[in-house]
Amino acid sequence: NAGVMQNPRHLVRRRGQEARLRCSPMKGHSHVYWYRQLPEEGLKFMVYLQKENIIDESGMPKERFSAEFPKEGPSILRIQQVVRGDSAAYFCASSPRLEGGNYGYTFGSGTRLTVV
Amino acid sequence: GQQVMQIPQYQHVQEGEDFTTYCNSSTTLSNIQWYKQRPGGHPVFLIQLVKSGEVKKQKRLTFQFGEAKKNSSLHITATQTTDVGTYFCAVHYNTNAGKSTFGDGTTLTVKP
């Protein structure tokens, strides 16, 4: 049973290019979360999605960032016109369906984005 | 806004010494989770605490949830070099809040 799969592991983009980060949740998990981690810092919430729905995007920058989790295929975090400040590790996590409780996340290995 | 404070930020210990990290919230929590992230790795779920005053153990790790459900601690007895990493608490303010709010973590280094 594969865990949370993220790709690519490393991504280098020039300023102004687009970055697409992909995440396939663990089998049986219907909730996907994206977090950003700057070097030597904690995990900052970006967005929470279920299939075809954005549940909470309160942590997402208003411009250049978007996320989706289509009916078929992985969740995508898209960053348009990247800037140096976007360089970070982006982690995706998944959890099972909520049934009156919260569950621990299973994290992917992350995508390390470097903007040059 | 709702924040969770984690202290200390860094802890350096000699192998064999004990280690404790604390997580504090100004708001009552629904539950709290703990994660470990090795250097260069990704966070790995350790445990979830739900009940007031709850104490759980995993080998040398002891997790506590405060009576008021506003604070928690993770204690490691007799640290080993394999314990190095950053320990994060992650909180939920209500049962149906999907997202976790993470503390800034405590980074543990262990000198052999």
XYZ file of C-alpha atoms in Angstrom:
228
model
C 0.000 0.000 0.000
C 1.834 3.052 -1.245
C 1.954 6.046 1.014
C 1.446 9.618 -0.063
C 3.265 10.107 -3.345
C 4.643 13.502 -4.233
C 6.503 14.450 -7.367
C 8.812 15.783 -8.349
C 11.103 15.471 -5.306
C 13.162 18.413 -6.456
C 12.115 21.183 -8.813
C 14.188 24.070 -10.075
C 12.462 26.974 -11.751
C 13.628 30.327 -13.007
C 11.888 33.434 -11.769
C 8.676 33.974 -13.693
C 8.131 30.333 -14.609
C 5.328 28.119 -13.364
C 5.729 25.318 -10.839
C 3.361 22.351 -10.674
C 3.542 20.064 -7.678
C 1.645 16.795 -7.646
C 0.327 14.721 -4.798
C -1.446 11.365 -4.775
C -2.968 10.637 -1.366
C -2.730 7.361 0.418
C -5.228 4.750 -0.761
C -8.497 5.196 1.096
C -7.731 8.781 2.113
C -10.095 11.411 0.784
C -8.618 14.514 2.421
C -5.521 16.294 1.135
C -3.588 19.100 2.798
C -0.730 21.200 1.498
C 1.861 22.744 3.814
C 4.886 24.903 3.106
C 8.096 24.732 5.087
C 10.803 27.316 4.773
C 14.352 26.289 5.790
C 14.700 25.960 9.568
C 11.027 26.821 10.049
C 7.762 25.093 10.856
C 4.938 23.867 8.679
C 2.547 26.522 7.474
C -0.906 25.449 6.333
C -1.843 26.406 2.802
C -4.949 24.560 1.652
C -7.246 21.649 2.478
C -9.090 19.802 -0.273
C -11.412 16.924 -0.840
C -12.212 15.504 -4.254
C -13.386 18.370 -6.483
C -13.735 20.698 -3.492
C -11.556 23.257 -1.773
C -12.557 23.103 1.874
C -10.178 25.665 3.382
C -7.707 27.843 1.505
C -7.117 30.339 4.288
C -3.348 29.786 4.174
C -2.983 30.224 0.452
C -1.481 33.462 -0.885
C -4.168 35.358 -2.785
C -2.138 35.685 -5.962
C -0.182 33.221 -8.083
C -1.103 30.150 -6.014
C -3.899 27.704 -6.776
C -4.756 24.142 -5.874
C -7.075 21.481 -7.145
C -7.997 17.891 -6.421
C -9.890 16.582 -9.424
C -12.198 13.605 -9.476
C -9.516 11.604 -11.253
C -5.815 12.051 -10.741
C -3.577 13.673 -8.179
C -3.949 16.924 -6.320
C -2.015 19.754 -7.955
C -0.487 22.795 -6.286
C 0.292 25.376 -8.927
C 2.495 28.415 -8.463
C 2.531 30.897 -11.309
C 5.315 33.406 -11.981
C 7.513 32.033 -9.227
C 9.733 34.347 -7.202
C 12.771 33.581 -5.046
C 10.637 33.757 -1.920
C 8.656 30.731 -3.123
C 11.712 28.522 -2.595
C 10.689 26.062 0.094
C 9.704 22.475 0.758
C 6.076 21.817 -0.063
C 4.543 18.892 1.754
C 1.318 17.165 0.951
C -0.496 15.106 3.580
C -3.600 12.975 3.519
C -6.000 11.616 6.088
C -9.035 9.370 6.072
C -12.592 10.648 5.962
C -13.535 12.548 9.117
C -16.229 10.867 11.178
C -16.613 13.119 14.169
C -12.915 13.114 14.824
C -9.492 14.073 13.598
C -6.852 11.735 12.318
C -3.112 11.917 12.091
C -1.712 12.885 8.730
C 0.411 10.772 6.472
C 2.901 13.062 4.787
C 4.579 12.670 1.438
C 8.311 13.124 1.025
C 7.795 16.674 -0.174
C 8.825 18.707 -3.201
C 11.834 20.951 -2.696
C 11.298 23.954 -4.930
C 14.264 26.148 -5.749
C 13.723 29.355 -7.673
C 16.832 30.714 -9.395
C -5.719 34.457 15.686
C -5.303 31.063 17.249
C -1.704 30.214 17.875
C 0.228 27.394 19.399
C 3.566 28.037 21.075
C 6.195 25.348 21.257
C 9.274 25.553 23.459
C 12.182 25.327 23.453
C 13.117 26.023 19.854
C 16.361 24.066 20.142
C 17.648 21.527 22.638
C 21.115 20.031 22.702
C 21.626 17.045 24.977
C 24.250 14.454 25.735
C 23.252 10.947 24.792
C 21.491 9.376 27.741
C 20.016 12.621 29.040
C 16.294 13.269 29.051
C 14.486 15.699 26.750
C 11.144 17.481 26.978
C 9.299 19.747 24.571
C 6.175 21.702 25.468
C 3.252 22.904 23.426
C 0.925 25.633 24.725
C -2.298 27.077 23.389
C -4.319 30.040 24.646
C -7.474 28.265 23.441
C -8.905 24.939 24.560
C -8.038 22.222 22.123
C -10.078 19.398 20.701
C -7.006 17.225 20.392
C -3.280 17.390 19.841
C -0.944 15.356 17.698
C 2.824 14.952 17.741
C 5.093 14.452 14.747
C 8.800 13.847 14.252
C 10.769 15.115 11.280
C 14.286 13.821 10.721
C 16.776 16.180 9.052
C 15.977 16.300 5.339
C 12.903 14.159 5.840
C 9.173 14.581 6.150
C 6.987 14.728 9.271
C 5.938 11.353 10.639
C 2.879 11.003 12.851
C 3.679 9.760 16.349
C 0.496 9.973 18.399
C -2.798 11.751 19.041
C -4.102 12.816 22.474
C -7.786 13.537 22.912
C -8.818 13.291 26.567
C -8.113 15.745 29.353
C -5.127 14.589 31.412
C -4.340 11.786 28.987
C -0.919 10.138 29.186
C 0.401 7.791 26.531
C 3.723 6.010 26.255
C 5.687 4.693 23.316
C 8.829 2.977 24.581
C 11.022 5.877 25.818
C 8.516 8.548 24.743
C 5.826 9.848 27.100
C 3.082 12.157 25.847
C 0.822 14.159 28.140
C -2.256 16.282 27.539
C -3.026 18.891 30.172
C -6.138 18.816 32.330
C -7.426 22.006 30.726
C -6.618 20.689 27.229
C -4.494 23.749 26.507
C -1.035 22.273 26.750
C 0.895 19.120 26.080
C 4.362 17.718 26.488
C 6.563 15.102 24.900
C 9.253 13.603 27.100
C 12.033 11.327 25.903
C 13.885 9.312 28.518
C 17.566 8.504 27.979
C 17.949 10.016 24.529
C 19.737 8.163 21.770
C 21.328 9.490 18.592
C 18.377 8.097 16.655
C 16.133 10.603 18.447
C 17.616 13.570 16.574
C 15.156 15.596 14.581
C 12.468 18.201 14.978
C 9.412 17.415 17.053
C 6.212 19.231 16.145
C 2.924 19.447 17.932
C -0.165 19.927 15.782
C -3.499 21.006 17.191
C -7.171 20.996 16.320
C -9.477 23.549 17.885
C -12.632 21.635 17.110
C -13.452 18.099 16.156
C -14.555 18.918 12.657
C -11.702 21.266 11.776
C -9.846 19.322 9.141
C -6.627 21.282 9.126
C -3.953 20.961 11.773
C -2.140 24.009 13.092
C 1.498 23.161 13.707
C 3.811 24.568 16.327
C 7.203 25.797 15.170
C 8.881 22.666 16.458
C 11.701 21.796 18.821
C 14.900 20.659 17.164
C 16.771 18.065 19.190
C 20.435 17.304 18.705
C 22.093 14.494 20.628
C 25.819 14.397 21.276
C 27.148 10.826 21.422
